[in-house]
GROMACS .gro file of C-alpha atoms in nm:
model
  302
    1UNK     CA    1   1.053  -6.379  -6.567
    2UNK     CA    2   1.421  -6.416  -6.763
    3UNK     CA    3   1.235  -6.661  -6.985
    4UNK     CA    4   1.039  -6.374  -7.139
    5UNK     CA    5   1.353  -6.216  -7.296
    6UNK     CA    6   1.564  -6.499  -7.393
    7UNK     CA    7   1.404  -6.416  -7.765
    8UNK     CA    8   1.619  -6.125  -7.721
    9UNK     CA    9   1.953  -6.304  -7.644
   10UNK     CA   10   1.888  -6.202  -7.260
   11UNK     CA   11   2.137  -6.253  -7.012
   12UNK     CA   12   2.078  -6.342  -6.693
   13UNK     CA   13   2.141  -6.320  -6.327
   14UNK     CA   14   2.425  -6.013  -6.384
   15UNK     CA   15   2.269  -5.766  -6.185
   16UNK     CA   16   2.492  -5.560  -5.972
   17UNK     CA   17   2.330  -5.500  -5.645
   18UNK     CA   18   2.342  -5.131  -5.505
   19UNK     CA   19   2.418  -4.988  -5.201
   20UNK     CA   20   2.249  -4.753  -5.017
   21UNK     CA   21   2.471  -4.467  -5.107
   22UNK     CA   22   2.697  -4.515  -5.419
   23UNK     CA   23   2.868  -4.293  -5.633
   24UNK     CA   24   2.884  -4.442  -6.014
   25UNK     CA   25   3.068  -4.402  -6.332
   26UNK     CA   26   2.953  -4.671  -6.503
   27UNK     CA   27   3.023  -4.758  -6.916
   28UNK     CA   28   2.818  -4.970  -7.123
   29UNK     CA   29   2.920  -5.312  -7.174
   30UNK     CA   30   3.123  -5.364  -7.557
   31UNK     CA   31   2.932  -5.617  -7.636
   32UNK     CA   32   2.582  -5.369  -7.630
   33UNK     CA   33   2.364  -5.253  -7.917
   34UNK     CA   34   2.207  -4.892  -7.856
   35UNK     CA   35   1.831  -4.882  -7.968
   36UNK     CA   36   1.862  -4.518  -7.856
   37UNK     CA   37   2.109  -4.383  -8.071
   38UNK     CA   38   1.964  -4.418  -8.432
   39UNK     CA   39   1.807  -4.086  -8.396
   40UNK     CA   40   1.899  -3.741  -8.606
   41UNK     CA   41   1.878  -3.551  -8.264
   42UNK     CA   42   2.143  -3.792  -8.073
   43UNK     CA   43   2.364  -3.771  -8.391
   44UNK     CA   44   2.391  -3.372  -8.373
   45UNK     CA   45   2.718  -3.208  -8.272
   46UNK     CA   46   2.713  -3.103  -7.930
   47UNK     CA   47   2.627  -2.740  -7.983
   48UNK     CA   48   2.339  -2.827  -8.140
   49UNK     CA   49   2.167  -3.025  -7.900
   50UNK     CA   50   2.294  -2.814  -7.624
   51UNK     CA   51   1.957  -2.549  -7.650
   52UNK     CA   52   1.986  -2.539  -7.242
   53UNK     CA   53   1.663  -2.735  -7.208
   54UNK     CA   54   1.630  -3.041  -6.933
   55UNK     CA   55   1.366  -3.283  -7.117
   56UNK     CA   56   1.233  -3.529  -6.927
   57UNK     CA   57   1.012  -3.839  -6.940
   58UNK     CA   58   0.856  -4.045  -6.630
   59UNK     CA   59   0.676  -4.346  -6.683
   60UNK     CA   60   0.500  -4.662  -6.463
   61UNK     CA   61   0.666  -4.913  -6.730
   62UNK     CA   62   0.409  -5.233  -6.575
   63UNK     CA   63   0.706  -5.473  -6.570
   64UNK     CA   64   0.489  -5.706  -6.360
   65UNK     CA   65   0.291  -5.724  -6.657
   66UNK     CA   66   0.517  -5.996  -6.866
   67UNK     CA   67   0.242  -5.987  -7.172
   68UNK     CA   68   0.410  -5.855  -7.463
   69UNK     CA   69   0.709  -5.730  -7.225
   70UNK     CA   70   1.011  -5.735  -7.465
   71UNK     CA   71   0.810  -5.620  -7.765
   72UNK     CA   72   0.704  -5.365  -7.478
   73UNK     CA   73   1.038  -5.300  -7.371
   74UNK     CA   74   1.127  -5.222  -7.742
   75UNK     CA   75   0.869  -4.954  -7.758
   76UNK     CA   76   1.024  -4.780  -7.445
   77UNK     CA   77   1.338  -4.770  -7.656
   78UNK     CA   78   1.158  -4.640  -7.965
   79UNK     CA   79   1.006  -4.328  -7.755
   80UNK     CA   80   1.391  -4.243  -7.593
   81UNK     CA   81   1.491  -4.274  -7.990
   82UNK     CA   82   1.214  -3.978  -8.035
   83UNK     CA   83   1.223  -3.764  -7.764
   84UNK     CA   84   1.589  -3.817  -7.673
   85UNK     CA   85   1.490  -3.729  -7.348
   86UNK     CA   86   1.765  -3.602  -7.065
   87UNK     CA   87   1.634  -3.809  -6.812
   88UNK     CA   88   1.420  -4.093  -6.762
   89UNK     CA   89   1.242  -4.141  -6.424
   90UNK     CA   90   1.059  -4.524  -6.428
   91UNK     CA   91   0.806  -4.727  -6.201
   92UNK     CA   92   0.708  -5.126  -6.203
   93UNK     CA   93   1.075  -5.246  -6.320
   94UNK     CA   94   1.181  -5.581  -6.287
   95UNK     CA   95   1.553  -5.688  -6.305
   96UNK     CA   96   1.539  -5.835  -6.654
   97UNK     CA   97   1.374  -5.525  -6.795
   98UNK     CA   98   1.684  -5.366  -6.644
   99UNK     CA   99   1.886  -5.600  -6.791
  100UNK     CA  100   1.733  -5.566  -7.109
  101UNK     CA  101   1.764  -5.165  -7.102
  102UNK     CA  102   2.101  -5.165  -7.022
  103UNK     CA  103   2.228  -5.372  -7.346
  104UNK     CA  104   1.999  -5.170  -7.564
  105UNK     CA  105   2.008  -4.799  -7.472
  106UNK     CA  106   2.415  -4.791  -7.376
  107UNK     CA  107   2.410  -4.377  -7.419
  108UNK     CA  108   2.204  -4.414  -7.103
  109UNK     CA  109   2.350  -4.451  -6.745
  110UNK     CA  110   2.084  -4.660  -6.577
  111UNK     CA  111   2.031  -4.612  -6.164
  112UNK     CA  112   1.822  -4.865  -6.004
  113UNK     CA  113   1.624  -4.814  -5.652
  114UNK     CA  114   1.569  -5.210  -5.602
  115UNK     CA  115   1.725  -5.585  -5.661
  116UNK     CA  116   1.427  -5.750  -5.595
  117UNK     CA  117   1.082  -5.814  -5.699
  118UNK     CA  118   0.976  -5.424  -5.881
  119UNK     CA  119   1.130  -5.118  -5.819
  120UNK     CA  120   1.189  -4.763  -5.951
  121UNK     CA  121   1.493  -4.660  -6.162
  122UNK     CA  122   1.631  -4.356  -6.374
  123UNK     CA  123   1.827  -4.355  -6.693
  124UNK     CA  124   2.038  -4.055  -6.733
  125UNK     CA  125   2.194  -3.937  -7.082
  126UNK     CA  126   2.561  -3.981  -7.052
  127UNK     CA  127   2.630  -3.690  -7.296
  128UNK     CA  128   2.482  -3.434  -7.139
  129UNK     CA  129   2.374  -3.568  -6.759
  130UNK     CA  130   2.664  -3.628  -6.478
  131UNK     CA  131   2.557  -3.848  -6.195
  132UNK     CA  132   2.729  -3.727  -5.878
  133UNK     CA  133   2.531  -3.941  -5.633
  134UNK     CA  134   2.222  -4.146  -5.559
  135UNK     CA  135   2.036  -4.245  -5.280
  136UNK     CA  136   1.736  -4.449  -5.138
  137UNK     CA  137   1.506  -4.338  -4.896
  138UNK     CA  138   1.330  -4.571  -4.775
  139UNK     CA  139   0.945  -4.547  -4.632
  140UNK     CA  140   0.901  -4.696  -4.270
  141UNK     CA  141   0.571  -4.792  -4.310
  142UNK     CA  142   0.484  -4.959  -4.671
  143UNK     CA  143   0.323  -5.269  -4.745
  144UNK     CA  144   0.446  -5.282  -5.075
  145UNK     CA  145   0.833  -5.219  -5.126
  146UNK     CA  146   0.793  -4.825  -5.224
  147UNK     CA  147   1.115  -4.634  -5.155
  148UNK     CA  148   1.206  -4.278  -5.311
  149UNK     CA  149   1.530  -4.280  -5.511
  150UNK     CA  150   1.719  -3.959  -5.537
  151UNK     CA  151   2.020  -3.879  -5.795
  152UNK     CA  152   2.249  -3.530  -5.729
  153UNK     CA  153   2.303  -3.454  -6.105
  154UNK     CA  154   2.522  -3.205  -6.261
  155UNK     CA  155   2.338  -3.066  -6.565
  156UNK     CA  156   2.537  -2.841  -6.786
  157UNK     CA  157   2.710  -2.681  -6.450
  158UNK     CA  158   2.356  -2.693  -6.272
  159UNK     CA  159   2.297  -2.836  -5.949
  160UNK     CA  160   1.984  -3.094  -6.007
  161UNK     CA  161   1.849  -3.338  -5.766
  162UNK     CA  162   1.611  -3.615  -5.936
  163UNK     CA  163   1.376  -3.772  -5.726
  164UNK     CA  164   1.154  -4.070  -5.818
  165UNK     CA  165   0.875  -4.286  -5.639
  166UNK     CA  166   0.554  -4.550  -5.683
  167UNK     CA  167   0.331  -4.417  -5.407
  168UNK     CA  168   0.168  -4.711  -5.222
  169UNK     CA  169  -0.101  -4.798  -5.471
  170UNK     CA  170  -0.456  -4.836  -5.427
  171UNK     CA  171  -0.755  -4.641  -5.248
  172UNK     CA  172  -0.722  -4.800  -4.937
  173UNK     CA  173  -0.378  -4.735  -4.908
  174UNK     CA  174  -0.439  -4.324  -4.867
  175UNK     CA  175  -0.315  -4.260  -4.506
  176UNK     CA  176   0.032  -4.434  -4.607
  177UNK     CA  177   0.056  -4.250  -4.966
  178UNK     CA  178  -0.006  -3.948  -4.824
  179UNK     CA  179   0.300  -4.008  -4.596
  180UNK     CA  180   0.481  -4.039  -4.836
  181UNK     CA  181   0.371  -3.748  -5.025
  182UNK     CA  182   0.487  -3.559  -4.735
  183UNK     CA  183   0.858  -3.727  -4.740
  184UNK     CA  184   0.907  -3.632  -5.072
  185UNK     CA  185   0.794  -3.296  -5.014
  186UNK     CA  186   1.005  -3.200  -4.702
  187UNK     CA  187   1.318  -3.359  -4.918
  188UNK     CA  188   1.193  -3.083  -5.193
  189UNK     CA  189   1.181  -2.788  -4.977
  190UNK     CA  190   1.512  -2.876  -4.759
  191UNK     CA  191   1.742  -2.883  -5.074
  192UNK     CA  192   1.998  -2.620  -5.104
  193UNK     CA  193   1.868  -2.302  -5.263
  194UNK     CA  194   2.149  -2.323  -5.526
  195UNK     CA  195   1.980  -2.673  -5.630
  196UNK     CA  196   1.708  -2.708  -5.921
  197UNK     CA  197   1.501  -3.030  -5.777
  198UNK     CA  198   1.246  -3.218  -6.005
  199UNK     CA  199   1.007  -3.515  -5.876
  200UNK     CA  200   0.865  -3.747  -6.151
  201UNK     CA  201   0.668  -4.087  -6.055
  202UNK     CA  202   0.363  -4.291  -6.036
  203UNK     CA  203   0.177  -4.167  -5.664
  204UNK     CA  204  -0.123  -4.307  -5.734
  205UNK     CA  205  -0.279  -3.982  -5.574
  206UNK     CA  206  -0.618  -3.834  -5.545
  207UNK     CA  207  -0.610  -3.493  -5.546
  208UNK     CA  208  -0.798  -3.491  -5.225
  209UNK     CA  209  -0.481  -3.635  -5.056
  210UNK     CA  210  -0.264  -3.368  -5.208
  211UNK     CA  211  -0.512  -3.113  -5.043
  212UNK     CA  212  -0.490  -3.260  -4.723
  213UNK     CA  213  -0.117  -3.305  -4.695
  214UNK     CA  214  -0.056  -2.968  -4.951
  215UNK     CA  215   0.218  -2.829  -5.159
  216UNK     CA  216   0.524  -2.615  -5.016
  217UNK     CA  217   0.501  -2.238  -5.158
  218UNK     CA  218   0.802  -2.306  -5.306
  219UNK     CA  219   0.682  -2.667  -5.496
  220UNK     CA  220   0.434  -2.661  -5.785
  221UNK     CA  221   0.276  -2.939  -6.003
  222UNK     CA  222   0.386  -2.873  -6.386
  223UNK     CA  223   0.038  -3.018  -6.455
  224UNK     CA  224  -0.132  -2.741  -6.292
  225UNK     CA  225   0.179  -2.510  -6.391
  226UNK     CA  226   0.138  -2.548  -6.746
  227UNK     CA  227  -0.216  -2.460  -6.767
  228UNK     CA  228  -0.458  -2.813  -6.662
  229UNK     CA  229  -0.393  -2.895  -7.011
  230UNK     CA  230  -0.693  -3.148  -7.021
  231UNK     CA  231  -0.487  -3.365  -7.306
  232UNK     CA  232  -0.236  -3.441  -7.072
  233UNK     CA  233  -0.480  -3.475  -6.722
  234UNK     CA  234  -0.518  -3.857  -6.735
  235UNK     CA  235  -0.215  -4.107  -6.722
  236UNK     CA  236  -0.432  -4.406  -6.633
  237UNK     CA  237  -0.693  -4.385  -6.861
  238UNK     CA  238  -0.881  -4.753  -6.910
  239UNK     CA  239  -1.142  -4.590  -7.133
  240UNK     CA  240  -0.837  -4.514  -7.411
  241UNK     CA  241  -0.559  -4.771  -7.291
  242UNK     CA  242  -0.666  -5.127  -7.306
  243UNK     CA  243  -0.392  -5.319  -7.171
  244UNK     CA  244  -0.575  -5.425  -6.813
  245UNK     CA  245  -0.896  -5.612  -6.922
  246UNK     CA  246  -1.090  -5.433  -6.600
  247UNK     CA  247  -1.486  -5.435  -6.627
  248UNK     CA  248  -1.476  -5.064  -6.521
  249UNK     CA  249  -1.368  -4.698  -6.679
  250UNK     CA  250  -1.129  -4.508  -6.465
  251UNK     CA  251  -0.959  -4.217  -6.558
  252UNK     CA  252  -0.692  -4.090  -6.314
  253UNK     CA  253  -0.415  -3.864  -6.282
  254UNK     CA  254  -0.163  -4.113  -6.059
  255UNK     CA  255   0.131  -4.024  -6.274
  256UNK     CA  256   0.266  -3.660  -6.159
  257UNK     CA  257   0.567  -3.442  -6.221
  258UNK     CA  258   0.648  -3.164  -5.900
  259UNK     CA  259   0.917  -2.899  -5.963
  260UNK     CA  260   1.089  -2.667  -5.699
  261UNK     CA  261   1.370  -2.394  -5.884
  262UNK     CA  262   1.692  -2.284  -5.745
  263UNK     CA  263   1.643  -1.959  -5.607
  264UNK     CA  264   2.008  -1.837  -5.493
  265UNK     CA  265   2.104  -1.517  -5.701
  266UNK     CA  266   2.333  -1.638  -5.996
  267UNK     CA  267   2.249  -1.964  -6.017
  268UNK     CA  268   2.013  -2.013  -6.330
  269UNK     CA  269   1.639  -1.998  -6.258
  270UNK     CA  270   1.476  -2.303  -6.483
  271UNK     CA  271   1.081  -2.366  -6.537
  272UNK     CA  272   0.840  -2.600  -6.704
  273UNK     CA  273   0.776  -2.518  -7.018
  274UNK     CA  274   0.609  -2.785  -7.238
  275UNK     CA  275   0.444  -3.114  -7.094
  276UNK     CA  276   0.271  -3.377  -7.330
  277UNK     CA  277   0.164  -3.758  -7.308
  278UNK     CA  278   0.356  -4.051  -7.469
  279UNK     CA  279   0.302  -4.409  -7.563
  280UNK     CA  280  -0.063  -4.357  -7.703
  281UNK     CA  281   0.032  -4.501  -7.998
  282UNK     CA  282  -0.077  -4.925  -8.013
  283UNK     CA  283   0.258  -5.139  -8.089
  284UNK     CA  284   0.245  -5.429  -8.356
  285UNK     CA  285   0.166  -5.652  -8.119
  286UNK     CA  286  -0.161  -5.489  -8.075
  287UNK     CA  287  -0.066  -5.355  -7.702
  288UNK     CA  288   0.078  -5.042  -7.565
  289UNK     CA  289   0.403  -4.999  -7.409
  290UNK     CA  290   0.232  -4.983  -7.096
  291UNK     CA  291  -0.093  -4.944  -6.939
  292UNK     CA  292   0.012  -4.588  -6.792
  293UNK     CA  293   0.077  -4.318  -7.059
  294UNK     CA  294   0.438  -4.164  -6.947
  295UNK     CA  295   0.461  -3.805  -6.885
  296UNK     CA  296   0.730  -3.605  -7.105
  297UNK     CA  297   0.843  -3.241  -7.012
  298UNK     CA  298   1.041  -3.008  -7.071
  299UNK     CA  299   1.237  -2.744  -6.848
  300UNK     CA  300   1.421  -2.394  -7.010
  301UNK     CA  301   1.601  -2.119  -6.776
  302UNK     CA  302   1.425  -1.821  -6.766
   0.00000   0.00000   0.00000
């Protein structure tokens, strides 16, 4: 898999392995060129990007899918040049992609929930997003190398934790997603009332499973939240996305955003407030970034 970005002047085998439990301060390596920093928005002075808003983007990247991958990996960095987002929540890396992220979008601190094979990670924007600490959870039970990998962020003197996941995929596989569905949510509900705690991944879920296993009062899905805006319902959408050649048209909602607020008095109340689709658009190479659509949204205190 390192072959496929040695176009790109790749380096290889310089992953850092991570422990369970880590607290990081990381700064990009000198010798790094920041696809994500060519934009008017990250050039602003501080006060005017600081508007207060959390923007967010969460995406199932298809790393196993080495087609295309760095001109893939490119478009990722085109969209953070866009949206600028906050944070970055990601599904179906591979180290290499990793690798490849972390030379090329340096004003992002990149946390990774995996060494091996494909795992989950989350850039955070070093300007205005302060890792305190991360953790992996992982799930007794999966047949596939799912954990859930939490970050306690400080967010302009907010208490956030970030929470990301790829739910056991496929329909067979219900009785284990759906237990992890519920380790997610009991880590949602148990935070700290002071803390603002957002879940972004690829779960793969029916909405029949989230009705059996259902939401804590305090949780909502922004989908839902923000109205069932039917432009933004399907993330996995064969009929529009033709990067899988599959003999079948399936539109799903797999990729889903969950939100619980802080509640203690004092401590700023945020809420969804704007959710859209990205990478619809077809790259040069006549694929799109990935064969999920990622999810952006944004978050304002009310």
């Amino acid at each position: 898999m390192e072959r496929v970005f040695e176009v790109e002047d790749f380096p290889e085998g310089n992953a850092s392995p991570k422990t369970k439990k880590q607290k990081v301060d990381e700064k990009p390596a000198r010798d790094c060129i920041d696809l994500t920093g060519d934009s008017p928005a990250s050039s602003r002075k501080p006060s005017e990007e600081d508007d207060g808003k959390l923007s967010v983007i969460s995406w199932n990247v298809d790393g196993l899918d080495t087609v295309n991958l760095v001109e893939r990996a490119r478009g990722l960095c085109s969209y953070l040049v866009l949206y600028t987002p906050d944070v970055v929540l990601l599904q179906e890396l591979i180290p290499p992609y990793v690798q490849y992220l972390k030379k090329r979008a340096v004003s992002y601190l990149i946390i990774e929930g995996g060494e091996d094979g494909y795992f989950t990670g989350m850039m955070l924007k070093r300007s205005r997003v302060k890792l305190v600490e991360s953790e992996i959870v992982t799930y007794p039970t999966t047949q596939m190398m799912r954990n859930l990998l939490i970050a306690q962020v400080d967010f302009k003197g907010q208490k956030l934790f970030l929470m990301t996941s790829h739910f056991e995929s496929c329909k067979a596989h219900a009785e284990e997603r759906m237990k992890q569905l519920r380790v997610v949510m009991q880590r949602m509900r148990e935070a700290p009332n002071d803390v603002t705690v957002m879940f972004g991944g690829d779960t793969n879920l029916r909405d029949s499973e989230v009705a059996k296993v259902g939401l804590p009062s305090s949780v909502c899905d922004v989908w839902e939240q923000l109205g069932k805006q039917e432009h933004c319902r399907y993330t996995w959408d064969t009929k529009a996305n033709n990067n899988k050649s599959v003999p079948y048209i399936s539109r799903c909602r797999f990729d889903r955003v969950y939100f619980r607020p802080a509640t203690k008095d004092g401590v700023p109340h945020m809420a969804p407030d704007h959710m859209a689709l990205v990478g619809q658009e077809k790259l040069d190479c006549g694929r799109y970034t990935s064969d999920h659509w990622g999810i952006y949204c944004s978050f304002a205190a009310g």
